[in-house]
N, CA, C and O atoms as a printed pandas DataFrame, in Angstrom:
     atom_number atom_name residue_name chain_id  residue_number  x_coord  y_coord  z_coord
0              1         N          UNK        A               1   74.327 -149.780  164.587
1              2        CA          UNK        A               1   73.219 -148.776  164.060
2              3         C          UNK        A               1   73.609 -148.313  165.586
3              4         O          UNK        A               1   74.001 -148.723  166.678
4              5         N          UNK        A               2   73.209 -147.147  164.839
5              6        CA          UNK        A               2   73.177 -145.808  166.658
6              7         C          UNK        A               2   72.368 -145.022  165.812
7              8         O          UNK        A               2   72.515 -144.263  164.854
8              9         N          UNK        A               3   70.924 -145.746  166.929
9             10        CA          UNK        A               3   69.866 -144.437  166.634
10            11         C          UNK        A               3   69.905 -143.163  166.763
11            12         O          UNK        A               3   69.449 -142.354  165.954
12            13         N          UNK        A               4   70.488 -142.904  167.856
13            14        CA          UNK        A               4   70.145 -141.497  167.948
14            15         C          UNK        A               4   71.290 -141.027  166.734
15            16         O          UNK        A               4   70.577 -140.577  165.837
16            17         N          UNK        A               5   72.337 -140.951  166.413
17            18        CA          UNK        A               5   73.032 -140.639  165.525
18            19         C          UNK        A               5   72.514 -140.652  164.144
19            20         O          UNK        A               5   72.922 -139.999  163.183
20            21         N          UNK        A               6   71.521 -141.526  164.205
21            22        CA          UNK        A               6   71.355 -141.640  161.941
22            23         C          UNK        A               6   69.590 -140.899  163.144
23            24         O          UNK        A               6   69.253 -139.922  162.474
24            25         N          UNK        A               7   69.030 -140.943  163.826
25            26        CA          UNK        A               7   67.829 -139.270  164.129
26            27         C          UNK        A               7   68.370 -138.143  163.815
27            28         O          UNK        A               7   68.104 -137.599  162.743
28            29         N          UNK        A               8   69.299 -137.566  164.791
29            30        CA          UNK        A               8   70.132 -136.810  164.180
30            31         C          UNK        A               8   70.316 -136.697  162.672
31            32         O          UNK        A               8   70.127 -135.521  162.359
32            33         N          UNK        A               9   70.556 -137.314  161.802
33            34        CA          UNK        A               9   71.233 -137.246  160.778
34            35         C          UNK        A               9   69.729 -136.640  160.015
35            36         O          UNK        A               9   69.460 -135.640  159.348
36            37         N          UNK        A              10   69.023 -137.717  160.467
37            38        CA          UNK        A              10   67.164 -137.439  159.670
38            39         C          UNK        A              10   66.789 -136.334  159.683
39            40         O          UNK        A              10   66.353 -135.702  158.720
40            41         N          UNK        A              11   66.911 -135.981  160.750
41            42        CA          UNK        A              11   66.130 -134.485  161.493
42            43         C          UNK        A              11   66.907 -132.871  160.462
43            44         O          UNK        A              11   66.660 -131.665  160.441
44            45         N          UNK        A              12   67.360 -133.297  160.138
45            46        CA          UNK        A              12   68.531 -132.654  159.194
46            47         C          UNK        A              12   67.815 -132.390  157.766
47            48         O          UNK        A              12   67.919 -131.270  157.265
48            49         N          UNK        A              13   67.030 -133.494  157.054
49            50        CA          UNK        A              13   65.818 -133.397  156.639
50            51         C          UNK        A              13   64.887 -132.623  156.678
51            52         O          UNK        A              13   64.293 -132.330  155.640
52            53         N          UNK        A              14   64.605 -132.210  157.637
53            54        CA          UNK        A              14   62.861 -131.710  157.854
54            55         C          UNK        A              14   63.033 -129.918  157.248
55            56         O          UNK        A              14   62.310 -129.011  157.661
56            57         N          UNK        A              15   63.785 -129.796  156.548
57            58        CA          UNK        A              15   63.513 -128.324  155.491
58            59         C          UNK        A              15   62.256 -128.560  154.698
59            60         O          UNK        A              15   61.711 -129.638  154.462
60            61         N          UNK        A              16   61.960 -127.556  154.394
61            62        CA          UNK        A              16   60.645 -126.929  153.621
62            63         C          UNK        A              16   61.712 -127.302  152.052
63            64         O          UNK        A              16   62.903 -127.084  151.829
64            65         N          UNK        A              17   61.012 -127.711  151.510
65            66        CA          UNK        A              17   61.183 -126.781  149.813
66            67         C          UNK        A              17   62.445 -128.610  149.089
67            68         O          UNK        A              17   62.907 -128.287  147.994
68            69         N          UNK        A              18   62.943 -130.155  149.493
69            70        CA          UNK        A              18   63.757 -130.411  148.885
70            71         C          UNK        A              18   63.665 -131.033  147.788
71            72         O          UNK        A              18   64.467 -131.371  146.918
72            73         N          UNK        A              19   62.331 -131.162  147.985
73            74        CA          UNK        A              19   61.637 -131.475  145.872
74            75         C          UNK        A              19   62.670 -130.182  145.203
75            76         O          UNK        A              19   63.684 -130.035  144.522
76            77         N          UNK        A              20   61.740 -129.489  145.847
77            78        CA          UNK        A              20   61.530 -128.135  145.017
78            79         C          UNK        A              20   63.412 -127.634  144.411
79            80         O          UNK        A              20   63.855 -127.312  143.308
80            81         N          UNK        A              21   64.176 -127.829  146.046
81            82        CA          UNK        A              21   65.278 -127.942  145.412
82            83         C          UNK        A              21   65.909 -129.007  144.709
83            84         O          UNK        A              21   67.081 -128.703  144.488
84            85         N          UNK        A              22   65.810 -129.382  144.563
85            86        CA          UNK        A              22   66.203 -131.127  143.704
86            87         C          UNK        A              22   66.687 -130.357  142.396
87            88         O          UNK        A              22   67.088 -130.991  141.420
88            89         N          UNK        A              23   64.146 -130.507  142.555
89            90        CA          UNK        A              23   64.294 -129.888  140.497
90            91         C          UNK        A              23   65.665 -128.542  140.442
91            92         O          UNK        A              23   66.482 -128.565  139.522
92            93         N          UNK        A              24   65.709 -127.746  141.250
93            94        CA          UNK        A              24   66.109 -126.650  141.044
94            95         C          UNK        A              24   67.441 -126.710  140.607
95            96         O          UNK        A              24   67.798 -125.848  139.805
96            97         N          UNK        A              25   68.598 -127.929  141.138
97            98        CA          UNK        A              25   69.511 -128.152  140.716
98            99         C          UNK        A              25   69.772 -129.071  139.885
99           100         O          UNK        A              25   70.771 -129.278  139.197
100          101         N          UNK        A              26   68.499 -129.784  140.025
101          102        CA          UNK        A              26   68.488 -130.171  138.372
102          103         C          UNK        A              26   68.457 -129.799  136.524
103          104         O          UNK        A              26   68.890 -130.237  135.459
104          105         N          UNK        A              27   67.530 -128.569  137.148
105          106        CA          UNK        A              27   67.882 -127.359  136.005
106          107         C          UNK        A              27   69.165 -126.598  135.968
107          108         O          UNK        A              27   69.411 -125.933  134.962
108          109         N          UNK        A              28   70.036 -126.629  136.998
109          110        CA          UNK        A              28   71.317 -125.961  136.714
110          111         C          UNK        A              28   72.623 -127.130  136.518
111          112         O          UNK        A              28   73.820 -126.908  136.698
112          113         N          UNK        A              29   72.038 -128.311  136.133
113          114        CA          UNK        A              29   73.364 -129.475  135.754
114          115         C          UNK        A              29   73.137 -129.334  134.584
115          116         O          UNK        A              29   73.669 -130.188  133.875
116          117         N          UNK        A              30   72.180 -128.113  133.757
117          118        CA          UNK        A              30   72.612 -128.556  132.463
118          119         C          UNK        A              30   73.472 -127.141  132.088
119          120         O          UNK        A              30   72.960 -126.049  132.336
120          121         N          UNK        A              31   74.682 -127.235  131.535
121          122        CA          UNK        A              31   75.255 -126.781  130.835
122          123         C          UNK        A              31   74.815 -126.029  130.246
123          124         O          UNK        A              31   74.851 -124.913  130.763
124          125         N          UNK        A              32   74.030 -126.150  128.617
125          126        CA          UNK        A              32   73.317 -124.688  128.013
126          127         C          UNK        A              32   72.688 -124.321  128.809
127          128         O          UNK        A              32   72.677 -123.096  128.695
128          129         N          UNK        A              33   71.739 -124.799  130.118
129          130        CA          UNK        A              33   71.161 -123.881  130.124
130          131         C          UNK        A              33   71.484 -123.072  131.631
131          132         O          UNK        A              33   70.646 -122.388  132.219
132          133         N          UNK        A              34   72.897 -123.318  132.105
133          134        CA          UNK        A              34   73.401 -122.428  132.814
134          135         C          UNK        A              34   74.244 -121.183  131.873
135          136         O          UNK        A              34   74.073 -119.970  131.993
136          137         N          UNK        A              35   74.834 -121.618  131.277
137          138        CA          UNK        A              35   75.346 -120.043  130.369
138          139         C          UNK        A              35   73.650 -119.657  129.700
139          140         O          UNK        A              35   73.345 -118.534  129.298
140          141         N          UNK        A              36   73.034 -120.437  129.703
141          142        CA          UNK        A              36   71.267 -118.690  129.300
142          143         C          UNK        A              36   71.556 -118.428  130.601
143          144         O          UNK        A              36   72.138 -117.354  130.752
144          145         N          UNK        A              37   71.327 -119.105  131.684
145          146        CA          UNK        A              37   71.256 -117.400  132.851
146          147         C          UNK        A              37   72.476 -117.245  133.056
147          148         O          UNK        A              37   72.396 -116.262  133.792
148          149         N          UNK        A              38   73.429 -117.429  132.987
149          150        CA          UNK        A              38   74.188 -116.720  132.645
150          151         C          UNK        A              38   74.680 -115.415  132.315
151          152         O          UNK        A              38   75.024 -114.412  132.940
152          153         N          UNK        A              39   74.559 -115.925  130.612
153          154        CA          UNK        A              39   73.971 -114.527  129.491
154          155         C          UNK        A              39   72.958 -113.671  130.032
155          156         O          UNK        A              39   73.148 -112.456  129.999
156          157         N          UNK        A              40   71.986 -114.105  130.489
157          158        CA          UNK        A              40   70.575 -113.265  131.259
158          159         C          UNK        A              40   71.144 -112.442  131.925
159          160         O          UNK        A              40   71.194 -111.238  131.673
160          161         N          UNK        A              41   71.733 -113.113  133.035
161          162        CA          UNK        A              41   72.359 -112.178  134.559
162          163         C          UNK        A              41   73.357 -111.023  133.762
163          164         O          UNK        A              41   73.253 -109.862  134.159
164          165         N          UNK        A              42   73.840 -111.171  133.204
165          166        CA          UNK        A              42   75.493 -110.306  132.235
166          167         C          UNK        A              42   74.138 -109.292  131.356
167          168         O          UNK        A              42   74.094 -108.078  131.551
168          169         N          UNK        A              43   73.375 -109.813  130.654
169          170        CA          UNK        A              43   72.586 -108.463  129.353
170          171         C          UNK        A              43   71.187 -108.787  129.288
171          172         O          UNK        A              43   70.636 -109.361  128.349
172          173         N          UNK        A              44   70.510 -108.275  130.620
173          174        CA          UNK        A              44   69.027 -108.635  130.793
174          175         C          UNK        A              44   68.526 -108.225  129.395
175          176         O          UNK        A              44   69.105 -107.386  128.705
176          177         N          UNK        A              45   67.290 -108.948  128.990
177          178        CA          UNK        A              45   66.627 -107.956  127.926
178          179         C          UNK        A              45   66.661 -108.644  126.771
179          180         O          UNK        A              45   65.991 -108.125  125.878
180          181         N          UNK        A              46   67.306 -109.794  126.449
181          182        CA          UNK        A              46   67.833 -109.968  125.090
182          183         C          UNK        A              46   66.889 -111.061  124.513
183          184         O          UNK        A              46   66.187 -111.706  125.292
184          185         N          UNK        A              47   66.862 -111.205  123.676
185          186        CA          UNK        A              47   66.255 -111.967  122.482
186          187         C          UNK        A              47   66.355 -113.374  122.058
187          188         O          UNK        A              47   67.329 -114.020  122.445
188          189         N          UNK        A              48   65.610 -113.837  121.432
189          190        CA          UNK        A              48   66.136 -115.446  121.504
190          191         C          UNK        A              48   67.808 -115.732  120.328
191          192         O          UNK        A              48   68.750 -116.524  120.320
192          193         N          UNK        A              49   67.424 -114.733  119.630
193          194        CA          UNK        A              49   68.604 -114.837  118.761
194          195         C          UNK        A              49   69.540 -114.463  119.025
195          196         O          UNK        A              49   70.558 -114.878  118.472
196          197         N          UNK        A              50   69.567 -113.332  120.181
197          198        CA          UNK        A              50   70.834 -113.206  120.330
198          199         C          UNK        A              50   71.419 -113.881  121.694
199          200         O          UNK        A              50   72.497 -113.645  122.239
200          201         N          UNK        A              51   70.697 -114.522  121.971
201          202        CA          UNK        A              51   71.555 -115.609  123.602
202          203         C          UNK        A              51   72.045 -116.743  122.446
203          204         O          UNK        A              51   73.217 -117.089  122.592
204          205         N          UNK        A              52   71.372 -117.330  121.393
205          206        CA          UNK        A              52   71.303 -118.572  120.539
206          207         C          UNK        A              52   73.087 -117.874  120.476
207          208         O          UNK        A              52   73.977 -118.357  121.176
208          209         N          UNK        A              53   73.350 -116.563  119.402
209          210        CA          UNK        A              53   74.196 -116.458  119.004
210          211         C          UNK        A              53   75.421 -116.510  120.201
211          212         O          UNK        A              53   76.409 -117.242  120.155
212          213         N          UNK        A              54   75.031 -115.368  121.470
213          214        CA          UNK        A              54   76.037 -116.235  122.546
214          215         C          UNK        A              54   76.194 -117.230  123.232
215          216         O          UNK        A              54   76.953 -117.110  124.193
216          217         N          UNK        A              55   75.780 -118.068  123.078
217          218        CA          UNK        A              55   75.921 -119.161  123.338
218          219         C          UNK        A              55   76.527 -120.553  122.397
219          220         O          UNK        A              55   77.229 -121.501  122.751
220          221         N          UNK        A              56   76.001 -120.251  121.248
221          222        CA          UNK        A              56   76.329 -120.697  120.331
222          223         C          UNK        A              56   75.265 -122.211  119.840
223          224         O          UNK        A              56   75.485 -123.359  119.453
224          225         N          UNK        A              57   74.465 -121.643  120.042
225          226        CA          UNK        A              57   73.408 -122.768  119.977
226          227         C          UNK        A              57   72.214 -122.177  118.821
227          228         O          UNK        A              57   72.041 -121.045  118.368
228          229         N          UNK        A              58   71.539 -123.397  118.590
229          230        CA          UNK        A              58   70.381 -122.797  117.421
230          231         C          UNK        A              58   69.161 -121.758  118.386
231          232         O          UNK        A              58   69.169 -121.472  119.584
232          233         N          UNK        A              59   68.402 -121.465  117.535
233          234        CA          UNK        A              59   67.342 -120.779  118.472
234          235         C          UNK        A              59   66.094 -121.715  119.116
235          236         O          UNK        A              59   65.344 -121.322  120.010
236          237         N          UNK        A              60   66.034 -123.034  118.472
237          238        CA          UNK        A              60   65.300 -123.663  118.499
238          239         C          UNK        A              60   65.268 -124.348  119.832
239          240         O          UNK        A              60   64.210 -124.616  120.401
240          241         N          UNK        A              61   66.738 -124.691  120.430
241          242        CA          UNK        A              61   66.761 -124.829  121.340
242          243         C          UNK        A              61   67.454 -124.047  122.537
243          244         O          UNK        A              61   68.066 -124.470  123.518
244          245         N          UNK        A              62   67.197 -122.971  122.184
245          246        CA          UNK        A              62   67.259 -121.738  123.097
246          247         C          UNK        A              62   66.479 -121.781  123.371
247          248         O          UNK        A              62   66.291 -121.809  124.587
248          249         N          UNK        A              63   65.141 -121.830  122.262
249          250        CA          UNK        A              63   63.838 -121.417  122.751
250          251         C          UNK        A              63   63.004 -122.615  123.948
251          252         O          UNK        A              63   62.021 -122.549  124.685
252          253         N          UNK        A              64   63.901 -123.524  123.661
253          254        CA          UNK        A              64   62.825 -124.794  124.433
254          255         C          UNK        A              64   63.820 -125.189  126.486
255          256         O          UNK        A              64   63.424 -125.785  127.488
256          257         N          UNK        A              65   65.000 -124.521  126.176
257          258        CA          UNK        A              65   65.746 -124.243  127.676
258          259         C          UNK        A              65   65.223 -123.120  128.279
259          260         O          UNK        A              65   65.634 -122.845  129.406
260          261         N          UNK        A              66   64.057 -122.125  127.533
261          262        CA          UNK        A              66   63.954 -120.565  128.174
262          263         C          UNK        A              66   62.013 -121.088  128.378
263          264         O          UNK        A              66   61.204 -120.561  129.142
264          265         N          UNK        A              67   61.768 -122.228  127.424
265          266        CA          UNK        A              67   60.851 -122.649  128.422
266          267         C          UNK        A              67   60.290 -123.398  129.473
267          268         O          UNK        A              67   59.207 -123.479  130.054
268          269         N          UNK        A              68   61.706 -124.057  129.527
269          270        CA          UNK        A              68   61.886 -125.258  131.032
270          271         C          UNK        A              68   62.043 -123.889  131.464
271          272         O          UNK        A              68   60.930 -123.642  130.999
272          273         N          UNK        A              69   62.397 -122.809  131.913
273          274        CA          UNK        A              69   63.558 -121.820  132.784
274          275         C          UNK        A              69   62.284 -120.889  133.277
275          276         O          UNK        A              69   62.118 -120.285  134.336
276          277         N          UNK        A              70   61.350 -121.018  131.967
277          278        CA          UNK        A              70   59.850 -119.792  132.124
278          279         C          UNK        A              70   59.135 -120.521  133.202
279          280         O          UNK        A              70   58.720 -119.918  134.191
280          281         N          UNK        A              71   58.966 -121.906  133.030
281          282        CA          UNK        A              71   58.114 -122.585  133.977
282          283         C          UNK        A              71   58.036 -122.568  135.316
283          284         O          UNK        A              71   57.064 -122.428  136.057
284          285         N          UNK        A              72   59.838 -122.818  135.667
285          286        CA          UNK        A              72   59.605 -123.025  136.824
286          287         C          UNK        A              72   60.032 -121.412  137.374
287          288         O          UNK        A              72   60.946 -121.184  138.166
288          289         N          UNK        A              73   59.262 -120.524  136.838
289          290        CA          UNK        A              73   59.556 -118.821  136.845
290          291         C          UNK        A              73   61.253 -117.928  137.223
291          292         O          UNK        A              73   61.725 -116.836  137.541
292          293         N          UNK        A              74   61.601 -119.260  136.915
293          294        CA          UNK        A              74   63.164 -118.375  136.786
294          295         C          UNK        A              74   63.484 -117.122  135.673
295          296         O          UNK        A              74   64.455 -116.385  135.841
296          297         N          UNK        A              75   62.889 -117.021  134.933
297          298        CA          UNK        A              75   62.885 -116.327  133.639
298          299         C          UNK        A              75   61.589 -115.460  133.211
299          300         O          UNK        A              75   60.500 -115.993  133.001
300          301         N          UNK        A              76   61.838 -113.924  133.091
301          302        CA          UNK        A              76   60.556 -113.874  132.636
302          303         C          UNK        A              76   60.811 -113.318  130.987
303          304         O          UNK        A              76   61.865 -112.891  130.516
304          305         N          UNK        A              77   59.349 -113.493  130.234
305          306        CA          UNK        A              77   59.557 -112.714  128.717
306          307         C          UNK        A              77   58.801 -111.902  128.834
307          308         O          UNK        A              77   57.758 -112.018  129.479
308          309         N          UNK        A              78   59.309 -110.522  128.003
309          310        CA          UNK        A              78   58.124 -109.130  127.657
310          311         C          UNK        A              78   58.321 -109.112  126.351
311          312         O          UNK        A              78   59.392 -109.474  125.864
312          313         N          UNK        A              79   57.300 -108.684  125.629
313          314        CA          UNK        A              79   56.936 -108.652  123.987
314          315         C          UNK        A              79   57.304 -107.248  124.069
315          316         O          UNK        A              79   56.963 -106.656  125.093
316          317         N          UNK        A              80   57.857 -106.693  123.289
317          318        CA          UNK        A              80   58.072 -105.681  122.525
318          319         C          UNK        A              80   58.269 -105.483  121.126
319          320         O          UNK        A              80   59.224 -105.869  120.451
320          321         N          UNK        A              81   56.952 -104.640  120.649
321          322        CA          UNK        A              81   56.838 -105.351  118.469
322          323         C          UNK        A              81   56.698 -106.504  118.557
323          324         O          UNK        A              81   55.844 -106.899  119.350
324          325         N          UNK        A              82   57.501 -107.517  117.759
325          326        CA          UNK        A              82   57.308 -108.494  117.318
326          327         C          UNK        A              82   58.857 -109.178  117.919
327          328         O          UNK        A              82   59.620 -109.775  117.158
328          329         N          UNK        A              83   59.049 -109.043  118.892
329          330        CA          UNK        A              83   60.890 -109.461  119.340
330          331         C          UNK        A              83   60.398 -109.420  120.830
331          332         O          UNK        A              83   60.133 -108.372  121.419
332          333         N          UNK        A              84   60.287 -110.921  121.481
333          334        CA          UNK        A              84   60.076 -111.202  122.583
334          335         C          UNK        A              84   61.836 -111.435  123.692
335          336         O          UNK        A              84   62.738 -112.081  123.158
336          337         N          UNK        A              85   62.074 -110.825  125.184
337          338        CA          UNK        A              85   62.899 -110.461  125.385
338          339         C          UNK        A              85   63.198 -111.201  126.938
339          340         O          UNK        A              85   62.270 -110.966  127.713
340          341         N          UNK        A              86   64.114 -111.898  127.437
341          342        CA          UNK        A              86   63.966 -112.181  128.680
342          343         C          UNK        A              86   64.645 -112.225  129.494
343          344         O          UNK        A              86   65.561 -113.015  129.266
344          345         N          UNK        A              87   64.702 -111.739  130.453
345          346        CA          UNK        A              87   65.180 -111.341  132.029
346          347         C          UNK        A              87   64.923 -112.654  132.894
347          348         O          UNK        A              87   64.018 -113.484  132.825
348          349         N          UNK        A              88   66.286 -112.533  133.924
349          350        CA          UNK        A              88   65.879 -113.875  135.287
350          351         C          UNK        A              88   64.930 -112.576  135.840
351          352         O          UNK        A              88   65.119 -111.360  135.831
352          353         N          UNK        A              89   63.733 -113.496  136.363
353          354        CA          UNK        A              89   62.591 -113.619  137.152
354          355         C          UNK        A              89   62.708 -114.179  138.581
355          356         O          UNK        A              89   61.636 -114.344  139.163
356          357         N          UNK        A              90   64.256 -114.616  139.483
357          358        CA          UNK        A              90   64.121 -115.395  139.942
358          359         C          UNK        A              90   64.753 -114.891  141.070
359          360         O          UNK        A              90   65.897 -114.791  140.628
360          361         N          UNK        A              91   64.818 -114.430  142.434
361          362        CA          UNK        A              91   66.461 -113.985  142.911
362          363         C          UNK        A              91   67.269 -114.709  143.623
363          364         O          UNK        A              91   68.387 -114.337  143.979
364          365         N          UNK        A              92   66.846 -115.607  143.835
365          366        CA          UNK        A              92   67.474 -116.949  144.311
366          367         C          UNK        A              92   68.656 -117.391  143.132
367          368         O          UNK        A              92   69.832 -117.726  143.272
368          369         N          UNK        A              93   67.697 -117.218  141.776
369          370        CA          UNK        A              93   68.849 -118.024  140.898
370          371         C          UNK        A              93   69.960 -116.702  140.883
371          372         O          UNK        A              93   71.147 -117.023  140.834
372          373         N          UNK        A              94   69.715 -115.613  140.913
373          374        CA          UNK        A              94   70.404 -114.466  140.244
374          375         C          UNK        A              94   71.103 -114.309  141.841
375          376         O          UNK        A              94   71.890 -113.372  141.706
376          377         N          UNK        A              95   71.164 -114.679  142.955
377          378        CA          UNK        A              95   72.272 -114.825  143.921
378          379         C          UNK        A              95   73.349 -116.210  143.732
379          380         O          UNK        A              95   74.495 -116.329  144.164
380          381         N          UNK        A              96   72.395 -117.339  142.799
381          382        CA          UNK        A              96   73.209 -118.319  143.056
382          383         C          UNK        A              96   74.474 -117.830  142.077
383          384         O          UNK        A              96   75.672 -117.809  142.358
384          385         N          UNK        A              97   73.904 -117.500  141.009
385          386        CA          UNK        A              97   74.707 -117.108  139.723
386          387         C          UNK        A              97   76.125 -116.151  140.285
387          388         O          UNK        A              97   77.292 -115.992  139.924
388          389         N          UNK        A              98   75.082 -115.574  141.546
389          390        CA          UNK        A              98   76.676 -114.756  141.503
390          391         C          UNK        A              98   77.490 -115.025  142.622
391          392         O          UNK        A              98   78.463 -114.349  142.956
392          393         N          UNK        A              99   76.854 -116.527  143.476
393          394        CA          UNK        A              99   77.900 -117.062  144.044
394          395         C          UNK        A              99   79.201 -117.771  143.508
395          396         O          UNK        A              99   80.326 -118.067  143.910
396          397         N          UNK        A             100   78.534 -117.864  142.540
397          398        CA          UNK        A             100   79.333 -118.926  141.528
398          399         C          UNK        A             100   80.516 -118.428  140.642
399          400         O          UNK        A             100   81.427 -118.914  139.972
400          401         N          UNK        A             101   79.997 -117.129  141.010
401          402        CA          UNK        A             101   81.027 -115.900  140.406
402          403         C          UNK        A             101   80.382 -114.772  138.950
403          404         O          UNK        A             101   81.068 -114.068  138.209
404          405         N          UNK        A             102   79.097 -114.933  138.944
405          406        CA          UNK        A             102   78.850 -114.138  137.835
406          407         C          UNK        A             102   79.149 -112.575  138.344
407          408         O          UNK        A             102   79.545 -112.153  139.431
408          409         N          UNK        A             103   78.860 -112.019  137.335
409          410        CA          UNK        A             103   78.769 -110.263  137.339
410          411         C          UNK        A             103   78.533 -109.987  136.512
411          412         O          UNK        A             103   78.841 -110.518  135.445
412          413         N          UNK        A             104   77.459 -108.412  136.804
413          414        CA          UNK        A             104   76.904 -107.835  135.355
414          415         C          UNK        A             104   77.846 -107.431  134.784
415          416         O          UNK        A             104   79.070 -107.409  134.914
416          417         N          UNK        A             105   76.706 -106.934  133.768
417          418        CA          UNK        A             105   77.736 -106.030  132.810
418          419         C          UNK        A             105   78.195 -104.740  133.131
419          420         O          UNK        A             105   77.789 -104.435  134.252
420          421         N          UNK        A             106   78.678 -104.110  132.760
421          422        CA          UNK        A             106   78.893 -102.768  133.057
422          423         C          UNK        A             106   78.285 -101.904  132.564
423          424         O          UNK        A             106   78.527 -101.801  131.362
424          425         N          UNK        A             107   77.417 -101.045  133.033
425          426        CA          UNK        A             107   76.810 -100.455  133.390
426          427         C          UNK        A             107   76.892  -98.828  131.822
427          428         O          UNK        A             107   77.567  -97.831  132.080
428          429         N          UNK        A             108   76.089  -98.931  130.367
429          430        CA          UNK        A             108   76.817  -97.431  130.374
430          431         C          UNK        A             108   76.896  -96.590  130.615
431          432         O          UNK        A             108   75.880  -96.384  131.279
432          433         N          UNK        A             109   77.845  -95.109  130.569
433          434        CA          UNK        A             109   78.180  -94.387  131.187
434          435         C          UNK        A             109   76.533  -93.051  130.750
435          436         O          UNK        A             109   76.285  -92.753  129.582
436          437         N          UNK        A             110   75.687  -92.488  131.955
437          438        CA          UNK        A             110   74.583  -91.966  132.167
438          439         C          UNK        A             110   75.133  -90.281  131.446
439          440         O          UNK        A             110   76.324  -89.971  131.457
440          441         N          UNK        A             111   73.858  -89.189  130.765
441          442        CA          UNK        A             111   75.152  -88.045  130.386
442          443         C          UNK        A             111   75.608  -87.579  131.643
443          444         O          UNK        A             111   76.774  -87.592  131.247
444          445         N          UNK        A             112   75.722  -87.165  132.851
445          446        CA          UNK        A             112   76.206  -86.673  133.477
446          447         C          UNK        A             112   77.362  -87.409  133.862
447          448         O          UNK        A             112   78.124  -86.579  134.359
448          449         N          UNK        A             113   78.047  -88.876  133.900
449          450        CA          UNK        A             113   79.323  -89.034  134.129
450          451         C          UNK        A             113   79.927  -88.851  132.893
451          452         O          UNK        A             113   81.111  -88.525  132.812
452          453         N          UNK        A             114   79.146  -89.049  131.820
453          454        CA          UNK        A             114   79.832  -89.105  130.323
454          455         C          UNK        A             114   80.636  -87.095  130.108
455          456         O          UNK        A             114   81.451  -86.666  129.292
456          457         N          UNK        A             115   79.725  -86.233  131.517
457          458        CA          UNK        A             115   80.020  -84.853  130.644
458          459         C          UNK        A             115   81.447  -84.412  131.773
459          460         O          UNK        A             115   82.097  -83.369  131.697
460          461         N          UNK        A             116   81.626  -85.363  132.619
461          462        CA          UNK        A             116   82.357  -85.213  133.718
462          463         C          UNK        A             116   83.494  -85.628  133.468
463          464         O          UNK        A             116   84.367  -85.596  134.336
């Protein structure tokens, strides 16, 4: 054994939040949760029923996954009348989604752009 080499390797563990990152990657490891995050990224302020239709899951399964994601602070909910709409709430998750190739939906043309 090379104690110096082992010591250098162990010093790499001195970063903050290892457990938190492990929990983040655990949430991302579920394909359905990742699909939901991608949908939220592409179409913010979406309802559970619309998300369920987009990913082909039941509303109950989507609600359960969203609850886990809300507990971690990854998504936020806002009530609009009787409908609850969800969006991404964590910039790091937003950046991670970009790193894996996520894009934003095309913005609708504004009045000025449509007039030209």
